[in-house]
mmCIF file of C-alpha atoms in Angstrom:
data_model
loop_
_atom_site.group_PDB
_atom_site.id
_atom_site.type_symbol
_atom_site.label_atom_id
_atom_site.label_comp_id
_atom_site.label_asym_id
_atom_site.label_seq_id
_atom_site.Cartn_x
_atom_site.Cartn_y
_atom_site.Cartn_z
ATOM 1 C CA MET A 168 11.620 -15.312 -0.826
ATOM 2 C CA GLY A 169 8.526 -17.437 -0.511
ATOM 3 C CA GLU A 170 7.125 -19.586 -3.275
ATOM 4 C CA GLY A 171 5.107 -17.395 -5.610
ATOM 5 C CA VAL A 172 7.531 -14.467 -5.342
ATOM 6 C CA ARG A 173 10.256 -14.011 -7.927
ATOM 7 C CA GLY A 174 13.454 -12.040 -7.648
ATOM 8 C CA GLU A 175 17.033 -12.080 -8.868
ATOM 9 C CA CYS A 176 19.899 -13.272 -6.677
ATOM 10 C CA LEU A 177 22.815 -10.842 -7.044
ATOM 11 C CA SER A 178 26.291 -10.999 -5.539
ATOM 12 C CA ALA A 179 28.736 -8.274 -4.557
ATOM 13 C CA PRO A 180 32.440 -8.973 -5.218
ATOM 14 C CA GLY A 181 34.274 -10.141 -2.102
ATOM 15 C CA TYR A 182 31.116 -10.742 -0.054
ATOM 16 C CA SER A 183 29.153 -13.849 0.863
ATOM 17 C CA ALA A 184 25.664 -14.422 -0.557
ATOM 18 C CA PHE A 185 24.103 -13.302 2.747
ATOM 19 C CA GLU A 186 26.269 -10.175 2.970
ATOM 20 C CA SER A 187 25.523 -9.376 -0.665
ATOM 21 C CA ALA A 188 21.783 -9.705 -0.088
ATOM 22 C CA LEU A 189 21.988 -7.396 2.929
ATOM 23 C CA ILE A 190 23.996 -4.809 0.984
ATOM 24 C CA PHE A 191 21.533 -4.793 -1.901
ATOM 25 C CA VAL A 192 18.530 -4.504 0.432
ATOM 26 C CA ILE A 193 20.051 -1.492 2.231
ATOM 27 C CA ILE A 194 21.164 0.263 -0.961
ATOM 28 C CA GLY A 195 17.924 -0.591 -2.739
ATOM 29 C CA LYS A 196 15.816 0.753 0.106
ATOM 30 C CA TYR A 197 17.765 4.034 0.130
ATOM 31 C CA MET A 198 17.486 4.412 -3.641
ATOM 32 C CA ASN A 199 13.777 3.566 -3.527
ATOM 33 C CA SER A 200 13.184 6.237 -0.863
ATOM 34 C CA GLU A 201 15.128 8.795 -2.879
ATOM 35 C CA TYR A 202 13.157 7.864 -5.984
ATOM 36 C CA TRP A 203 9.775 8.505 -4.338
ATOM 37 C CA ASN A 204 10.845 11.763 -2.703
ATOM 38 C CA LYS A 205 12.041 13.036 -6.074
ATOM 39 C CA PHE A 206 8.930 11.694 -7.790
ATOM 40 C CA TYR A 207 6.506 13.482 -5.470
ATOM 41 C CA SER A 208 8.541 16.686 -5.275
ATOM 42 C CA GLY A 209 8.067 17.100 -9.036
ATOM 43 C CA THR A 210 4.997 18.130 -10.953
ATOM 44 C CA PHE A 211 3.265 14.741 -10.987
ATOM 45 C CA ALA A 212 -0.259 15.269 -9.712
ATOM 46 C CA LEU A 213 -3.596 13.584 -10.299
ATOM 47 C CA ASP A 214 -6.914 14.637 -8.842
ATOM 48 C CA ILE A 215 -8.965 11.965 -10.581
ATOM 49 C CA PRO A 216 -9.296 8.882 -8.331
ATOM 50 C CA SER A 217 -8.060 5.470 -9.381
ATOM 51 C CA GLN A 218 -10.484 2.868 -10.710
ATOM 52 C CA PHE A 219 -9.848 0.910 -7.527
ATOM 53 C CA CYS A 220 -10.858 3.886 -5.386
ATOM 54 C CA ALA A 221 -14.091 4.238 -7.357
ATOM 55 C CA MET A 222 -14.910 0.605 -6.577
ATOM 56 C CA PHE A 223 -14.045 1.097 -2.907
ATOM 57 C CA CYS A 224 -16.196 4.225 -2.509
ATOM 58 C CA GLN A 225 -19.118 2.443 -4.124
ATOM 59 C CA GLU A 226 -18.899 -0.623 -1.871
ATOM 60 C CA ALA A 227 -17.588 0.568 1.494
ATOM 61 C CA LYS A 228 -19.728 1.939 4.315
ATOM 62 C CA ARG A 229 -19.429 5.702 4.412
ATOM 63 C CA GLY A 230 -18.494 7.319 7.688
ATOM 64 C CA THR A 231 -16.114 4.464 8.474
ATOM 65 C CA LYS A 232 -12.425 5.120 9.114
ATOM 66 C CA VAL A 233 -9.904 4.234 6.418
ATOM 67 C CA VAL A 234 -6.146 3.789 6.744
ATOM 68 C CA GLU A 235 -4.610 4.216 3.302
ATOM 69 C CA PHE A 236 -1.128 2.735 3.302
ATOM 70 C CA GLY A 237 1.093 4.130 0.572
ATOM 71 C CA CYS A 238 -1.165 7.119 -0.105
ATOM 72 C CA GLY A 239 1.255 8.797 -2.536
ATOM 73 C CA ASN A 240 -0.048 12.163 -3.711
ATOM 74 C CA GLY A 241 -3.369 11.628 -1.914
ATOM 75 C CA ARG A 242 -5.531 11.360 -5.022
ATOM 76 C CA ASP A 243 -7.585 8.515 -3.520
ATOM 77 C CA SER A 244 -7.615 9.688 0.101
ATOM 78 C CA ARG A 245 -8.997 13.110 -0.874
ATOM 79 C CA VAL A 246 -11.816 11.507 -2.843
ATOM 80 C CA MET A 247 -12.615 9.127 0.020
ATOM 81 C CA ALA A 248 -12.847 12.049 2.441
ATOM 82 C CA SER A 249 -15.137 13.917 0.045
ATOM 83 C CA HIS A 250 -17.445 10.880 0.058
ATOM 84 C CA GLY A 251 -17.828 10.809 3.834
ATOM 85 C CA PHE A 252 -14.982 8.543 4.936
ATOM 86 C CA ARG A 253 -12.558 9.538 7.704
ATOM 87 C CA VAL A 254 -9.124 8.890 6.265
ATOM 88 C CA LEU A 255 -5.579 8.527 7.572
ATOM 89 C CA GLY A 256 -3.102 8.509 4.692
ATOM 90 C CA VAL A 257 0.317 6.997 5.422
ATOM 91 C CA ASP A 258 3.396 7.290 3.212
ATOM 92 C CA SER A 259 7.155 7.082 3.734
ATOM 93 C CA SER A 260 7.856 9.931 1.305
ATOM 94 C CA VAL A 261 8.287 13.312 2.988
ATOM 95 C CA SER A 262 7.549 15.018 -0.325
ATOM 96 C CA ALA A 263 4.322 13.067 -0.805
ATOM 97 C CA ILE A 264 2.999 13.833 2.673
ATOM 98 C CA GLY A 265 3.925 17.504 2.345
ATOM 99 C CA TYR A 266 1.973 17.675 -0.902
ATOM 100 C CA CYS A 267 -1.002 15.842 0.657
ATOM 101 C CA VAL A 268 -1.171 18.182 3.658
ATOM 102 C CA GLU A 269 -0.980 21.222 1.393
ATOM 103 C CA ARG A 270 -3.767 19.918 -0.848
ATOM 104 C CA ALA A 271 -5.951 18.942 2.116
ATOM 105 C CA GLY A 272 -6.000 22.556 3.300
ATOM 106 C CA ASP A 273 -8.525 23.252 6.047
ATOM 107 C CA ASN A 274 -9.749 19.667 5.881
ATOM 108 C CA HIS A 275 -6.456 18.359 7.267
ATOM 109 C CA GLY A 276 -6.943 17.099 10.812
ATOM 110 C CA LYS A 277 -10.683 16.710 10.307
ATOM 111 C CA SER A 278 -11.940 14.012 7.934
ATOM 112 C CA LEU A 279 -8.487 13.794 6.379
ATOM 113 C CA GLN A 280 -5.181 13.216 8.185
ATOM 114 C CA TYR A 281 -1.700 12.302 6.983
ATOM 115 C CA LEU A 282 1.224 10.519 8.601
ATOM 116 C CA ASN A 283 4.801 10.348 7.312
ATOM 117 C CA SER A 284 5.900 6.854 8.325
ATOM 118 C CA ASP A 285 7.628 3.794 6.899
ATOM 119 C CA VAL A 286 6.195 0.307 7.370
ATOM 120 C CA THR A 287 9.377 -0.758 9.203
ATOM 121 C CA LYS A 288 9.138 2.215 11.572
ATOM 122 C CA LEU A 289 5.396 2.686 11.664
ATOM 123 C CA ASP A 290 4.019 4.955 14.360
ATOM 124 C CA THR A 291 1.596 2.285 15.546
ATOM 125 C CA GLU A 292 0.327 4.438 18.406
ATOM 126 C CA ALA A 293 -0.774 7.118 15.945
ATOM 127 C CA VAL A 294 -2.591 4.515 13.858
ATOM 128 C CA LYS A 295 -4.174 2.923 16.951
ATOM 129 C CA SER A 296 -5.302 6.343 18.147
ATOM 130 C CA PHE A 297 -6.934 6.982 14.792
ATOM 131 C CA VAL A 298 -8.823 3.678 14.441
ATOM 132 C CA GLY A 299 -9.697 3.248 18.132
ATOM 133 C CA ASP A 300 -12.027 0.325 18.813
ATOM 134 C CA GLU A 301 -14.129 0.844 15.702
ATOM 135 C CA PRO A 302 -14.242 -1.329 12.591
ATOM 136 C CA PHE A 303 -12.055 0.189 9.886
ATOM 137 C CA TYR A 304 -10.795 -0.287 6.361
ATOM 138 C CA LEU A 305 -7.203 -0.839 5.303
ATOM 139 C CA TYR A 306 -6.713 0.404 1.743
ATOM 140 C CA SER A 307 -3.492 -0.147 -0.153
ATOM 141 C CA ARG A 308 -3.177 0.428 -3.874
ATOM 142 C CA PHE A 309 0.043 -0.131 -5.859
ATOM 143 C CA PHE A 310 2.025 -0.389 -2.631
ATOM 144 C CA GLN A 311 2.561 -4.115 -2.064
ATOM 145 C CA HIS A 312 4.843 -4.479 -5.075
ATOM 146 C CA THR A 313 7.089 -1.641 -3.822
ATOM 147 C CA ILE A 314 8.043 -3.364 -0.552
ATOM 148 C CA THR A 315 9.989 -6.508 0.302
ATOM 149 C CA ASP A 316 8.531 -9.830 1.358
ATOM 150 C CA ASP A 317 9.551 -9.201 4.979
ATOM 151 C CA GLU A 318 8.018 -5.715 4.954
ATOM 152 C CA GLN A 319 4.754 -7.137 3.671
ATOM 153 C CA GLU A 320 4.695 -9.708 6.472
ATOM 154 C CA LEU A 321 5.384 -6.941 8.984
ATOM 155 C CA MET A 322 2.570 -4.813 7.586
ATOM 156 C CA PHE A 323 0.017 -7.615 7.927
ATOM 157 C CA SER A 324 1.248 -8.443 11.419
ATOM 158 C CA ILE A 325 0.900 -4.826 12.540
ATOM 159 C CA PHE A 326 -2.617 -4.353 11.242
ATOM 160 C CA ALA A 327 -3.780 -7.711 12.562
ATOM 161 C CA SER A 328 -2.588 -6.642 16.023
ATOM 162 C CA ILE A 329 -3.993 -3.100 15.758
ATOM 163 C CA ALA A 330 -7.505 -4.280 14.903
ATOM 164 C CA ASN A 331 -9.558 -4.262 18.110
ATOM 165 C CA SER A 332 -12.649 -4.704 15.974
ATOM 166 C CA SER A 333 -13.262 -5.862 12.429
ATOM 167 C CA VAL A 334 -10.974 -4.728 9.615
ATOM 168 C CA THR A 335 -11.665 -5.055 5.907
ATOM 169 C CA ALA A 336 -8.611 -4.709 3.687
ATOM 170 C CA TYR A 337 -8.608 -3.666 0.029
ATOM 171 C CA PHE A 338 -5.433 -4.392 -1.962
ATOM 172 C CA GLU A 339 -4.462 -3.771 -5.568
ATOM 173 C CA PHE A 340 -0.944 -4.594 -6.763
ATOM 174 C CA ARG A 341 1.102 -5.628 -9.785
ATOM 175 C CA ASN A 342 1.331 -9.401 -9.848
ATOM 176 C CA GLU A 343 3.744 -11.943 -11.302
ATOM 177 C CA ASN A 344 2.193 -11.676 -14.772
ATOM 178 C CA ASP A 345 3.149 -7.995 -14.942
ATOM 179 C CA ARG A 346 6.879 -8.611 -14.652
ATOM 180 C CA ASP A 347 7.698 -8.095 -18.328
ATOM 181 C CA THR A 348 5.095 -5.500 -19.310
ATOM 182 C CA ARG A 349 6.006 -1.961 -20.329
ATOM 183 C CA LYS A 350 6.064 0.573 -17.459
ATOM 184 C CA VAL A 351 5.441 4.333 -17.740
ATOM 185 C CA PHE A 352 7.406 4.862 -14.522
ATOM 186 C CA GLY A 353 10.027 2.137 -14.554
ATOM 187 C CA ASP A 354 12.900 3.261 -12.352
ATOM 188 C CA HIS A 355 11.932 1.979 -8.907
ATOM 189 C CA TYR A 356 12.016 -1.328 -7.034
ATOM 190 C CA ARG A 357 9.203 -3.763 -7.751
ATOM 191 C CA ARG A 358 8.499 -7.183 -6.285
ATOM 192 C CA TYR A 359 6.115 -9.490 -8.101
ATOM 193 C CA GLN A 360 3.972 -12.145 -6.458
ATOM 194 C CA THR A 361 1.065 -14.370 -7.383
ATOM 195 C CA THR A 362 -2.436 -13.799 -6.054
ATOM 196 C CA GLU A 363 -2.307 -17.223 -4.417
ATOM 197 C CA TYR A 364 0.915 -16.467 -2.572
ATOM 198 C CA PHE A 365 -0.402 -13.090 -1.387
ATOM 199 C CA SER A 366 -3.638 -14.656 -0.152
ATOM 200 C CA GLY A 367 -1.671 -17.307 1.715
ATOM 201 C CA VAL A 368 0.381 -14.684 3.545
ATOM 202 C CA LEU A 369 -2.808 -12.851 4.521
ATOM 203 C CA ALA A 370 -4.290 -16.072 5.889
ATOM 204 C CA ARG A 371 -1.300 -16.593 8.186
ATOM 205 C CA TYR A 372 -2.190 -13.337 9.929
ATOM 206 C CA GLY A 373 -5.866 -14.117 10.367
ATOM 207 C CA PHE A 374 -7.256 -12.447 7.247
ATOM 208 C CA GLU A 375 -9.963 -14.311 5.356
ATOM 209 C CA VAL A 376 -9.978 -13.584 1.632
ATOM 210 C CA ALA A 377 -13.488 -12.619 0.520
ATOM 211 C CA TYR A 378 -12.703 -11.613 -3.057
ATOM 212 C CA ALA A 379 -9.795 -12.027 -5.445
ATOM 213 C CA VAL A 380 -9.472 -11.248 -9.133
ATOM 214 C CA GLU A 381 -6.584 -10.574 -11.475
ATOM 215 C CA GLY A 382 -6.052 -9.366 -15.011
ATOM 216 C CA LYS A 383 -5.678 -6.293 -17.167
ATOM 217 C CA GLY A 384 -8.132 -3.428 -17.562
ATOM 218 C CA HIS A 385 -8.296 -2.596 -13.840
ATOM 219 C CA ALA A 386 -5.591 0.076 -13.673
ATOM 220 C CA LYS A 387 -5.028 1.401 -17.195
ATOM 221 C CA TYR A 388 -2.869 4.537 -17.401
ATOM 222 C CA PHE A 389 -2.606 5.982 -20.924
ATOM 223 C CA ASP A 390 -0.914 3.227 -22.971
ATOM 224 C CA GLU A 391 0.110 1.182 -19.923
ATOM 225 C CA ASP A 392 -2.303 -1.568 -18.905
ATOM 226 C CA PRO A 393 -0.707 -3.453 -15.999
ATOM 227 C CA HIS A 394 -1.608 -6.959 -14.965
ATOM 228 C CA VAL A 395 -2.854 -6.518 -11.399
ATOM 229 C CA SER A 396 -4.445 -8.451 -8.569
ATOM 230 C CA ARG A 397 -7.312 -7.130 -6.495
ATOM 231 C CA VAL A 398 -7.879 -8.759 -3.130
ATOM 232 C CA ILE A 399 -10.419 -7.987 -0.408
ATOM 233 C CA ALA A 400 -9.795 -9.701 2.944
ATOM 234 C CA ARG A 401 -11.313 -9.428 6.408
ATOM 235 C CA ILE A 402 -10.616 -10.039 10.054
ATOM 236 C CA HIS A 403 -13.850 -10.181 12.026
ATOM 237 C CA ARG A 404 -13.685 -9.384 15.725
ATOM 238 C CA GLU A 405 -16.301 -8.204 18.160
ATOM 239 C CA ALA A 406 -15.608 -4.690 19.424
ATOM 240 C CA PRO A 407 -14.505 -4.654 23.098
#
């Protein structure tokens, strides 16, 4: 892990440190996938947008395309579409995407589309087809802390290569200061990183950080008030 990212080093009996790490990554990824499928196949549903989505809709240029990575139950993507954005929601959970498509109704395939895809097996052609040569937004809320360091690097690499024109990315994620806080939903994998580390990774892929803030009060959920980072970063390119 890079500096600014904390994790525990575990070992499996009879295996080397490298083999142990590989085993735990594979098992952890399977369990994480199962967790989210079960989570979104239940009754958990929110129609009210996140505070982060409210900020985005206020600031972003309406009519522009948005790729929401880690769209979950679609609470934010549906609101974006209702405010004039053209949205592609991406999530690795089959249950989540099924729920999103059902809730989108007749709007699915118009201003609102959904794609079941994992960051490690992303259907890049589908994403490229959606964004085309136009400037677009990448929106990712509470997703970065659910993936590994390598998966985050891959995500940034993919979107930096997909962008034929300018891309503005909005991120909100639990940061290092949230490690020991109480969680309402506490049974899935989380990776904690500092805002500085995250910004440094973005910079390596050509993103320029335009805004960064961290603290509590940004993503309160009942009696849980996580310590989060909000980062807005851009790649500016002239359209071909």
